[in-house]
CSV table of C-alpha atoms in Angstrom, one decimal:
chain,number,residue,atom,x,y,z
A,705,MET,CA,37.8,83.3,116.7
A,706,GLN,CA,39.4,80.1,117.6
A,707,ILE,CA,43.2,79.5,117.2
A,708,SER,CA,44.4,76.0,117.0
A,709,TYR,CA,47.3,74.7,119.1
A,710,LYS,CA,48.9,73.7,115.8
A,711,THR,CA,48.9,77.3,114.5
A,712,VAL,CA,50.4,78.6,117.7
A,713,ALA,CA,53.1,76.0,117.7
A,714,VAL,CA,54.1,76.8,114.1
A,715,SER,CA,54.1,80.5,114.8
A,716,GLY,CA,56.2,79.9,117.9
A,717,LEU,CA,58.7,77.8,115.9
A,718,ALA,CA,58.9,80.5,113.2
A,719,LEU,CA,59.7,83.2,115.9
A,720,LEU,CA,62.3,80.9,117.5
A,721,LEU,CA,64.1,80.3,114.2
A,722,SER,CA,63.9,84.0,113.4
A,723,GLY,CA,65.5,84.8,116.7
A,724,MET,CA,68.2,82.3,116.2
A,725,THR,CA,69.0,83.7,112.8
A,726,ALA,CA,69.1,87.3,114.2
A,727,CYS,CA,71.5,86.1,116.9
A,728,LYS,CA,73.8,84.5,114.4
A,729,SER,CA,73.9,87.5,112.1
A,730,SER,CA,74.5,89.9,115.0
A,731,SER,CA,77.5,87.8,116.3
A,732,GLY,CA,79.6,88.9,113.4
A,733,PRO,CA,81.6,86.9,110.8
A,734,GLU,CA,82.3,83.2,111.3
A,735,SER,CA,85.5,82.5,113.1
A,736,VAL,CA,88.2,81.0,110.9
A,737,THR,CA,91.6,79.4,111.7
A,738,LEU,CA,94.2,79.2,108.9
A,739,SER,CA,97.3,77.1,109.1
A,740,GLY,CA,100.6,77.6,107.1
A,741,ALA,CA,104.0,76.1,107.2
A,742,GLY,CA,107.4,76.4,105.5
A,743,SER,CA,110.2,78.9,105.1
A,744,THR,CA,112.2,80.1,108.1
A,745,PHE,CA,113.6,82.8,105.8
A,746,VAL,CA,110.2,84.5,105.6
A,747,ASN,CA,109.2,83.8,109.2
A,748,PRO,CA,110.1,87.3,110.7
A,749,VAL,CA,107.8,89.1,108.2
A,750,MET,CA,105.2,86.3,108.2
A,751,SER,CA,104.8,86.8,112.0
A,752,ARG,CA,104.2,90.5,111.4
A,753,TRP,CA,101.8,89.9,108.6
A,754,THR,CA,99.7,87.4,110.5
A,755,GLU,CA,99.6,89.6,113.6
A,756,ASP,CA,98.6,92.8,111.7
A,757,PHE,CA,96.0,91.0,109.5
A,758,SER,CA,94.3,89.5,112.6
A,759,LYS,CA,94.1,92.8,114.3
A,760,VAL,CA,91.8,94.1,111.5
A,761,HIS,CA,90.1,90.7,110.8
A,762,THR,CA,89.5,89.7,114.4
A,763,ASN,CA,87.6,86.6,113.4
A,764,VAL,CA,90.6,85.2,111.6
A,765,GLN,CA,93.5,83.4,113.4
A,766,ILE,CA,96.6,82.4,111.4
A,767,ASN,CA,99.1,79.8,112.7
A,768,TYR,CA,102.4,79.6,110.8
A,769,GLN,CA,105.0,76.9,111.5
A,770,SER,CA,108.6,77.9,110.7
A,771,ILE,CA,109.8,74.4,109.7
A,772,GLY,CA,111.8,75.1,106.5
A,773,SER,CA,110.6,75.3,102.8
A,774,GLY,CA,110.9,71.5,102.2
A,775,GLY,CA,108.6,70.8,105.2
A,776,GLY,CA,106.1,73.4,104.0
A,777,ILE,CA,106.0,71.9,100.5
A,778,GLN,CA,105.4,68.4,101.9
A,779,GLN,CA,102.6,69.7,104.2
A,780,VAL,CA,100.8,71.4,101.2
A,781,LYS,CA,101.2,68.2,99.2
A,782,ALA,CA,99.7,66.2,102.1
A,783,GLY,CA,96.8,68.7,102.5
A,784,THR,CA,97.6,69.3,106.2
A,785,VAL,CA,97.9,73.1,105.9
A,786,ASP,CA,96.0,75.8,104.0
A,787,PHE,CA,99.2,77.4,102.5
A,788,GLY,CA,102.9,76.8,102.4
A,789,ALA,CA,105.9,79.2,102.0
A,790,SER,CA,109.1,78.3,100.2
A,791,ASP,CA,112.2,80.2,99.1
A,792,ALA,CA,112.5,77.7,96.3
A,793,ALA,CA,109.8,77.8,93.7
A,794,LEU,CA,108.3,74.5,92.6
A,795,ASP,CA,109.5,73.5,89.1
A,796,ASP,CA,107.2,71.9,86.5
A,797,LYS,CA,108.3,68.4,87.5
A,798,GLN,CA,107.4,69.0,91.1
A,799,LEU,CA,104.1,70.6,90.2
A,800,ALA,CA,103.2,67.5,88.1
A,801,THR,CA,103.3,65.4,91.3
A,802,MET,CA,100.8,67.6,93.2
A,803,SER,CA,97.2,68.6,93.2
A,804,PRO,CA,96.8,72.0,91.4
A,805,VAL,CA,98.5,74.8,93.3
A,806,ILE,CA,99.1,78.5,92.8
A,807,GLN,CA,102.6,80.0,93.4
A,808,ILE,CA,102.7,83.6,94.4
A,809,PRO,CA,106.0,85.5,95.0
A,810,GLU,CA,105.4,87.4,98.2
A,811,SER,CA,108.7,89.0,99.2
A,812,ALA,CA,112.4,89.1,98.3
A,813,GLY,CA,115.4,89.3,100.6
A,814,PRO,CA,119.1,88.8,100.9
A,815,VAL,CA,120.7,85.6,102.1
A,816,CYS,CA,123.4,87.1,104.2
A,817,ILE,CA,126.7,85.6,105.1
A,818,THR,CA,127.3,86.0,108.9
A,819,TYR,CA,130.2,85.0,111.0
A,820,ASN,CA,131.7,84.8,114.6
A,821,LEU,CA,135.1,86.6,114.7
A,822,PRO,CA,135.1,88.8,117.8
A,823,GLU,CA,138.7,89.9,117.2
A,824,LEU,CA,138.0,91.3,113.8
A,825,LYS,CA,137.4,95.0,114.0
A,826,GLU,CA,136.6,95.8,110.4
A,827,PRO,CA,133.6,94.5,108.4
A,828,LEU,CA,134.6,91.4,106.5
A,829,GLN,CA,134.7,91.3,102.7
A,830,LEU,CA,134.6,88.2,100.5
A,831,SER,CA,134.7,87.5,96.8
A,832,ALA,CA,132.6,84.7,95.2
A,833,GLY,CA,135.4,82.2,94.6
A,834,VAL,CA,136.7,82.6,98.1
A,835,LEU,CA,133.3,81.9,99.7
A,836,ALA,CA,132.8,78.9,97.5
A,837,ASP,CA,136.2,77.5,98.5
A,838,MET,CA,135.4,78.0,102.1
A,839,PHE,CA,132.2,76.0,101.8
A,840,LEU,CA,134.1,73.4,99.7
A,841,GLY,CA,136.5,73.0,102.7
A,842,LYS,CA,139.5,74.1,100.6
A,843,ILE,CA,140.1,77.3,102.8
A,844,LYS,CA,140.6,76.2,106.3
A,845,SER,CA,142.1,79.2,108.1
A,846,TRP,CA,140.9,82.8,108.5
A,847,GLN,CA,144.4,83.9,107.8
A,848,ASP,CA,144.4,82.3,104.3
A,849,ALA,CA,146.0,84.4,101.6
A,850,ALA,CA,142.7,84.5,99.5
A,851,ILE,CA,140.7,86.0,102.4
A,852,ALA,CA,143.5,88.4,103.1
A,853,LYS,CA,143.4,89.6,99.5
A,854,ASP,CA,139.8,90.5,99.9
A,855,ASN,CA,140.6,92.4,103.1
A,856,PRO,CA,143.8,94.4,102.4
A,857,GLY,CA,145.4,95.8,105.6
A,858,VAL,CA,143.0,94.0,107.9
A,859,LYS,CA,144.4,91.9,110.7
A,860,LEU,CA,142.6,88.6,110.4
A,861,PRO,CA,142.3,86.3,113.4
A,862,LYS,CA,144.2,83.1,113.8
A,863,GLU,CA,141.1,80.9,113.8
A,864,PRO,CA,140.1,77.8,111.9
A,865,VAL,CA,137.1,78.3,109.5
A,866,VAL,CA,134.0,76.4,110.7
A,867,ILE,CA,131.2,76.1,108.2
A,868,ALA,CA,127.6,76.2,109.5
A,869,HIS,CA,124.7,75.1,107.2
A,870,ARG,CA,121.1,73.9,107.3
A,871,THR,CA,120.3,70.2,107.9
A,872,GLU,CA,116.8,70.1,106.5
A,873,GLY,CA,115.3,70.9,103.2
A,874,SER,CA,115.6,74.6,102.9
A,875,GLY,CA,114.7,77.3,100.3
A,876,THR,CA,117.4,79.5,101.9
A,877,THR,CA,119.9,76.7,101.0
A,878,ALA,CA,118.5,76.6,97.5
A,879,ILE,CA,119.2,80.3,97.0
A,880,PHE,CA,122.6,80.0,98.5
A,881,THR,CA,123.7,76.9,96.6
A,882,THR,CA,122.2,78.3,93.4
A,883,TYR,CA,124.6,81.3,93.9
A,884,LEU,CA,127.6,79.1,94.6
A,885,SER,CA,126.8,77.0,91.5
A,886,ALA,CA,126.6,80.2,89.4
A,887,VAL,CA,130.0,81.4,90.5
A,888,SER,CA,132.0,78.2,91.0
A,889,PRO,CA,132.2,75.5,88.4
A,890,GLU,CA,133.7,73.2,91.0
A,891,TRP,CA,130.8,73.7,93.4
A,892,LYS,CA,128.3,73.1,90.6
A,893,SER,CA,129.9,69.8,89.6
A,894,LYS,CA,130.6,68.4,93.0
A,895,VAL,CA,127.7,69.7,95.1
A,896,GLY,CA,125.1,71.5,92.9
A,897,ALA,CA,122.1,73.5,93.8
A,898,ASN,CA,119.1,72.2,95.7
A,899,THR,CA,117.0,72.6,98.9
A,900,SER,CA,119.2,69.9,100.4
A,901,VAL,CA,122.7,69.0,99.4
A,902,ASN,CA,125.6,66.8,100.6
A,903,TRP,CA,127.8,69.4,102.3
A,904,PRO,CA,131.5,68.8,101.9
A,905,VAL,CA,132.2,70.2,105.4
A,906,GLY,CA,130.5,71.9,108.4
A,907,LEU,CA,128.1,71.8,111.3
A,908,GLY,CA,124.4,71.5,110.7
A,909,GLY,CA,121.6,73.5,112.3
A,910,LYS,CA,117.9,73.1,111.9
A,911,GLY,CA,116.3,76.2,110.4
A,912,SER,CA,117.8,79.7,110.2
A,913,GLU,CA,117.5,79.7,114.0
A,914,GLY,CA,119.7,76.7,114.3
A,915,VAL,CA,122.3,78.0,111.9
A,916,THR,CA,122.4,81.3,113.8
A,917,GLY,CA,122.8,79.4,117.1
A,918,GLN,CA,125.7,77.4,115.7
A,919,ILE,CA,127.5,80.5,114.6
A,920,ARG,CA,126.9,82.3,117.9
A,921,GLN,CA,128.4,79.5,119.9
A,922,THR,CA,131.3,78.6,117.6
A,923,PRO,CA,134.3,81.0,117.3
A,924,GLY,CA,135.5,81.1,113.6
A,925,ALA,CA,132.1,80.0,112.3
A,926,ILE,CA,130.6,81.3,109.1
A,927,GLY,CA,127.1,80.5,107.7
A,928,TYR,CA,124.1,81.8,105.8
A,929,VAL,CA,120.8,83.1,107.1
A,930,GLU,CA,118.2,85.8,106.4
A,931,LEU,CA,119.4,89.2,107.4
A,932,THR,CA,116.9,89.8,110.3
A,933,TYR,CA,118.2,86.7,112.1
A,934,ALA,CA,121.8,88.1,112.0
A,935,GLN,CA,120.6,91.5,113.2
A,936,GLN,CA,118.5,90.1,116.0
A,937,ASN,CA,121.5,88.1,117.2
A,938,LYS,CA,123.9,91.0,116.8
A,939,LEU,CA,126.0,89.1,114.3
A,940,PRO,CA,128.1,90.9,111.6
A,941,VAL,CA,127.5,90.3,107.9
A,942,VAL,CA,129.8,90.0,105.0
A,943,ALA,CA,130.0,92.5,102.2
A,944,MET,CA,130.1,90.3,99.1
A,945,LYS,CA,131.9,91.2,95.9
A,946,ASN,CA,129.5,91.4,93.0
A,947,GLU,CA,130.0,91.1,89.2
A,948,ALA,CA,130.8,94.9,89.0
A,949,GLY,CA,133.7,94.3,91.4
A,950,LYS,CA,132.1,96.2,94.3
A,951,TYR,CA,131.7,94.8,97.8
A,952,ILE,CA,128.0,95.1,98.7
A,953,ALA,CA,126.4,94.6,102.1
A,954,PRO,CA,123.0,92.9,102.2
A,955,SER,CA,120.1,95.4,102.6
A,956,THR,CA,116.7,96.2,101.2
A,957,ASP,CA,118.2,98.6,98.7
A,958,SER,CA,120.8,96.2,97.4
A,959,THR,CA,118.2,93.4,97.1
A,960,THR,CA,116.0,95.8,95.1
A,961,ALA,CA,118.9,96.5,92.8
A,962,ALA,CA,119.2,92.7,92.2
A,963,ILE,CA,115.5,92.4,91.4
A,964,ASN,CA,115.7,95.3,89.0
A,965,ALA,CA,118.5,93.5,87.1
A,966,PHE,CA,116.0,90.7,86.3
A,967,THR,CA,112.8,92.7,85.6
A,968,ALA,CA,112.3,91.3,82.1
A,969,GLN,CA,113.0,87.7,83.1
A,970,LEU,CA,110.7,87.9,86.2
A,971,ALA,CA,107.9,89.3,84.1
A,972,GLN,CA,108.1,86.1,82.0
A,973,ASP,CA,108.6,83.7,84.9
A,974,PRO,CA,108.7,84.8,88.5
A,975,ARG,CA,110.6,81.6,89.4
A,976,THR,CA,113.7,83.1,87.7
A,977,PRO,CA,116.7,83.1,90.2
A,978,ILE,CA,118.0,86.6,91.0
A,979,VAL,CA,121.5,85.5,92.2
A,980,ASN,CA,124.7,86.9,90.8
A,981,PRO,CA,123.3,89.9,88.8
A,982,PRO,CA,125.3,91.2,85.8
A,983,ALA,CA,127.9,93.9,86.2
A,984,SER,CA,125.4,96.5,85.0
A,985,ALA,CA,123.7,96.2,88.4
A,986,ALA,CA,126.6,97.8,90.2
A,987,ASP,CA,124.8,98.2,93.6
A,988,ALA,CA,123.2,94.8,93.7
A,989,TYR,CA,123.8,92.3,96.5
A,990,PRO,CA,124.6,89.0,94.7
A,991,ILE,CA,122.8,86.5,97.0
A,992,SER,CA,119.2,87.4,96.9
A,993,GLY,CA,116.0,85.5,96.3
A,994,LEU,CA,112.2,85.7,96.0
A,995,THR,CA,110.1,83.6,98.4
A,996,PHE,CA,106.8,82.1,97.4
A,997,LEU,CA,103.4,81.3,98.9
A,998,ILE,CA,102.1,77.9,97.7
A,999,ILE,CA,98.4,77.7,97.8
A,1000,PRO,CA,96.0,74.8,96.8
A,1001,LYS,CA,94.0,76.1,93.8
A,1002,ASP,CA,90.7,74.8,95.3
A,1003,GLY,CA,89.4,73.9,98.7
A,1004,ALA,CA,86.0,72.8,100.1
A,1005,ASP,CA,85.7,75.3,103.0
A,1006,LYS,CA,84.3,78.6,101.6
A,1007,ALA,CA,84.9,80.6,104.7
A,1008,LYS,CA,88.5,79.5,105.0
A,1009,ARG,CA,89.2,80.0,101.3
A,1010,SER,CA,87.7,83.5,101.4
A,1011,ALA,CA,89.8,84.5,104.5
A,1012,LEU,CA,92.9,83.0,102.9
A,1013,LYS,CA,92.4,85.1,99.7
A,1014,GLN,CA,91.9,88.2,101.8
A,1015,PHE,CA,95.1,87.5,103.7
A,1016,ILE,CA,97.2,87.0,100.6
A,1017,GLN,CA,95.7,90.1,99.0
A,1018,TYR,CA,96.9,92.0,102.1
A,1019,VAL,CA,100.4,90.4,101.8
A,1020,ILE,CA,100.9,91.5,98.2
A,1021,THR,CA,99.6,95.0,98.7
A,1022,ASP,CA,99.6,96.8,102.1
A,1023,GLY,CA,101.8,94.1,103.7
A,1024,GLN,CA,104.8,95.0,101.4
A,1025,ALA,CA,105.4,98.1,103.6
A,1026,SER,CA,105.8,95.8,106.7
A,1027,ALA,CA,108.2,93.7,104.6
A,1028,ALA,CA,110.5,96.7,103.8
A,1029,LYS,CA,110.8,97.5,107.5
A,1030,LEU,CA,112.2,94.0,108.2
A,1031,ASN,CA,114.9,94.0,105.5
A,1032,TYR,CA,112.8,92.4,102.7
A,1033,ALA,CA,112.6,94.2,99.3
A,1034,PRO,CA,109.2,95.2,98.0
A,1035,LEU,CA,107.9,93.3,95.0
A,1036,PRO,CA,108.2,95.1,91.7
A,1037,ASP,CA,105.0,96.1,89.9
A,1038,GLY,CA,105.2,93.5,87.3
A,1039,VAL,CA,105.4,90.7,89.9
A,1040,LYS,CA,102.5,92.2,91.8
A,1041,GLN,CA,100.4,92.1,88.7
A,1042,TYR,CA,101.3,88.5,88.2
A,1043,ASP,CA,100.4,87.8,91.8
A,1044,GLN,CA,97.0,89.4,91.4
A,1045,GLN,CA,96.3,87.3,88.3
A,1046,GLN,CA,97.2,84.1,90.2
A,1047,LEU,CA,95.2,85.1,93.2
A,1048,ASN,CA,92.1,85.5,91.1
A,1049,MET,CA,92.4,81.8,90.1
A,1050,MET,CA,91.6,80.7,93.7
A,1051,THR,CA,88.3,78.8,94.0
A,1052,ALA,CA,86.2,77.4,96.8
A,1053,ALA,CA,84.3,74.2,96.1
A,1054,GLY,CA,85.0,74.8,92.4
A,1055,GLN,CA,83.5,78.3,92.4
A,1056,PRO,CA,85.2,81.7,92.1
A,1057,ILE,CA,85.8,83.5,95.5
A,1058,GLN,CA,84.1,86.8,95.7
């Protein structure tokens, strides 16, 4: 029997292609790199989440830039990252200016008030009005009578009050100024609540890292950061007086108590602020907030979109245990159910992600 050279060539090509396909399938899943940017508040737990997820999904690398919520929102808007993180949820007006996105609450935590008073031997306590007046620049000395009233019998240091605040657009600032606006009519009318405000007084720092640095190097300084930043830098935190009249320190439990006070409202709209809970939440820390992942609803790269969905699925389920270890409060069941519904709306090239 004669075999033509053409037949041999075709058969050889088929074998070659078959071998290439086998090599590709045996090399494992396609490598994927995801990029995210935004909240410094969530950066400690985001670092843990990305590390733990990539240990299991070895083909996925996730790079997260801790640049502040405002920067993260802008990068999502510009399409330069796969996801953003913000402590300030996008309102309907902001959403109308963007391509369709999904907002998913992924953790909650306290915005703690930390300070640099080495001479103070007892934990500092402050009421809402006193804190507002300090940030308004009305209380200038640590020996002011209003601070002394919150700390009976405590010898307060003879130091000027130095305010430290964020310089860039920040979701942490949004939570903090939303609280001050809720407890101080003067703050609400003169300064207001936003990711960026015109501060009446103070030194600026970029990111929670920058604010922490300002406080560490400035005696008499007071500012606001996420709790893990204060703990890592061995800075004390203020016990804040809540609506029940109790001085409550920031913690996972006291944040959970704040969330529980707003369960019904959060079930209707997870963007509901959880600052200044009612007096019925006796053990709630009053300056807490949810932080959100902001994800484009659709994307062209199916491999990336599938990996991103898997990562977010991990964050809102198994990742919540890691969050609790780093001073973030686990999400309540109602919010988790909302997250799952939103996550299922993600598409790749217009098609559902399996």
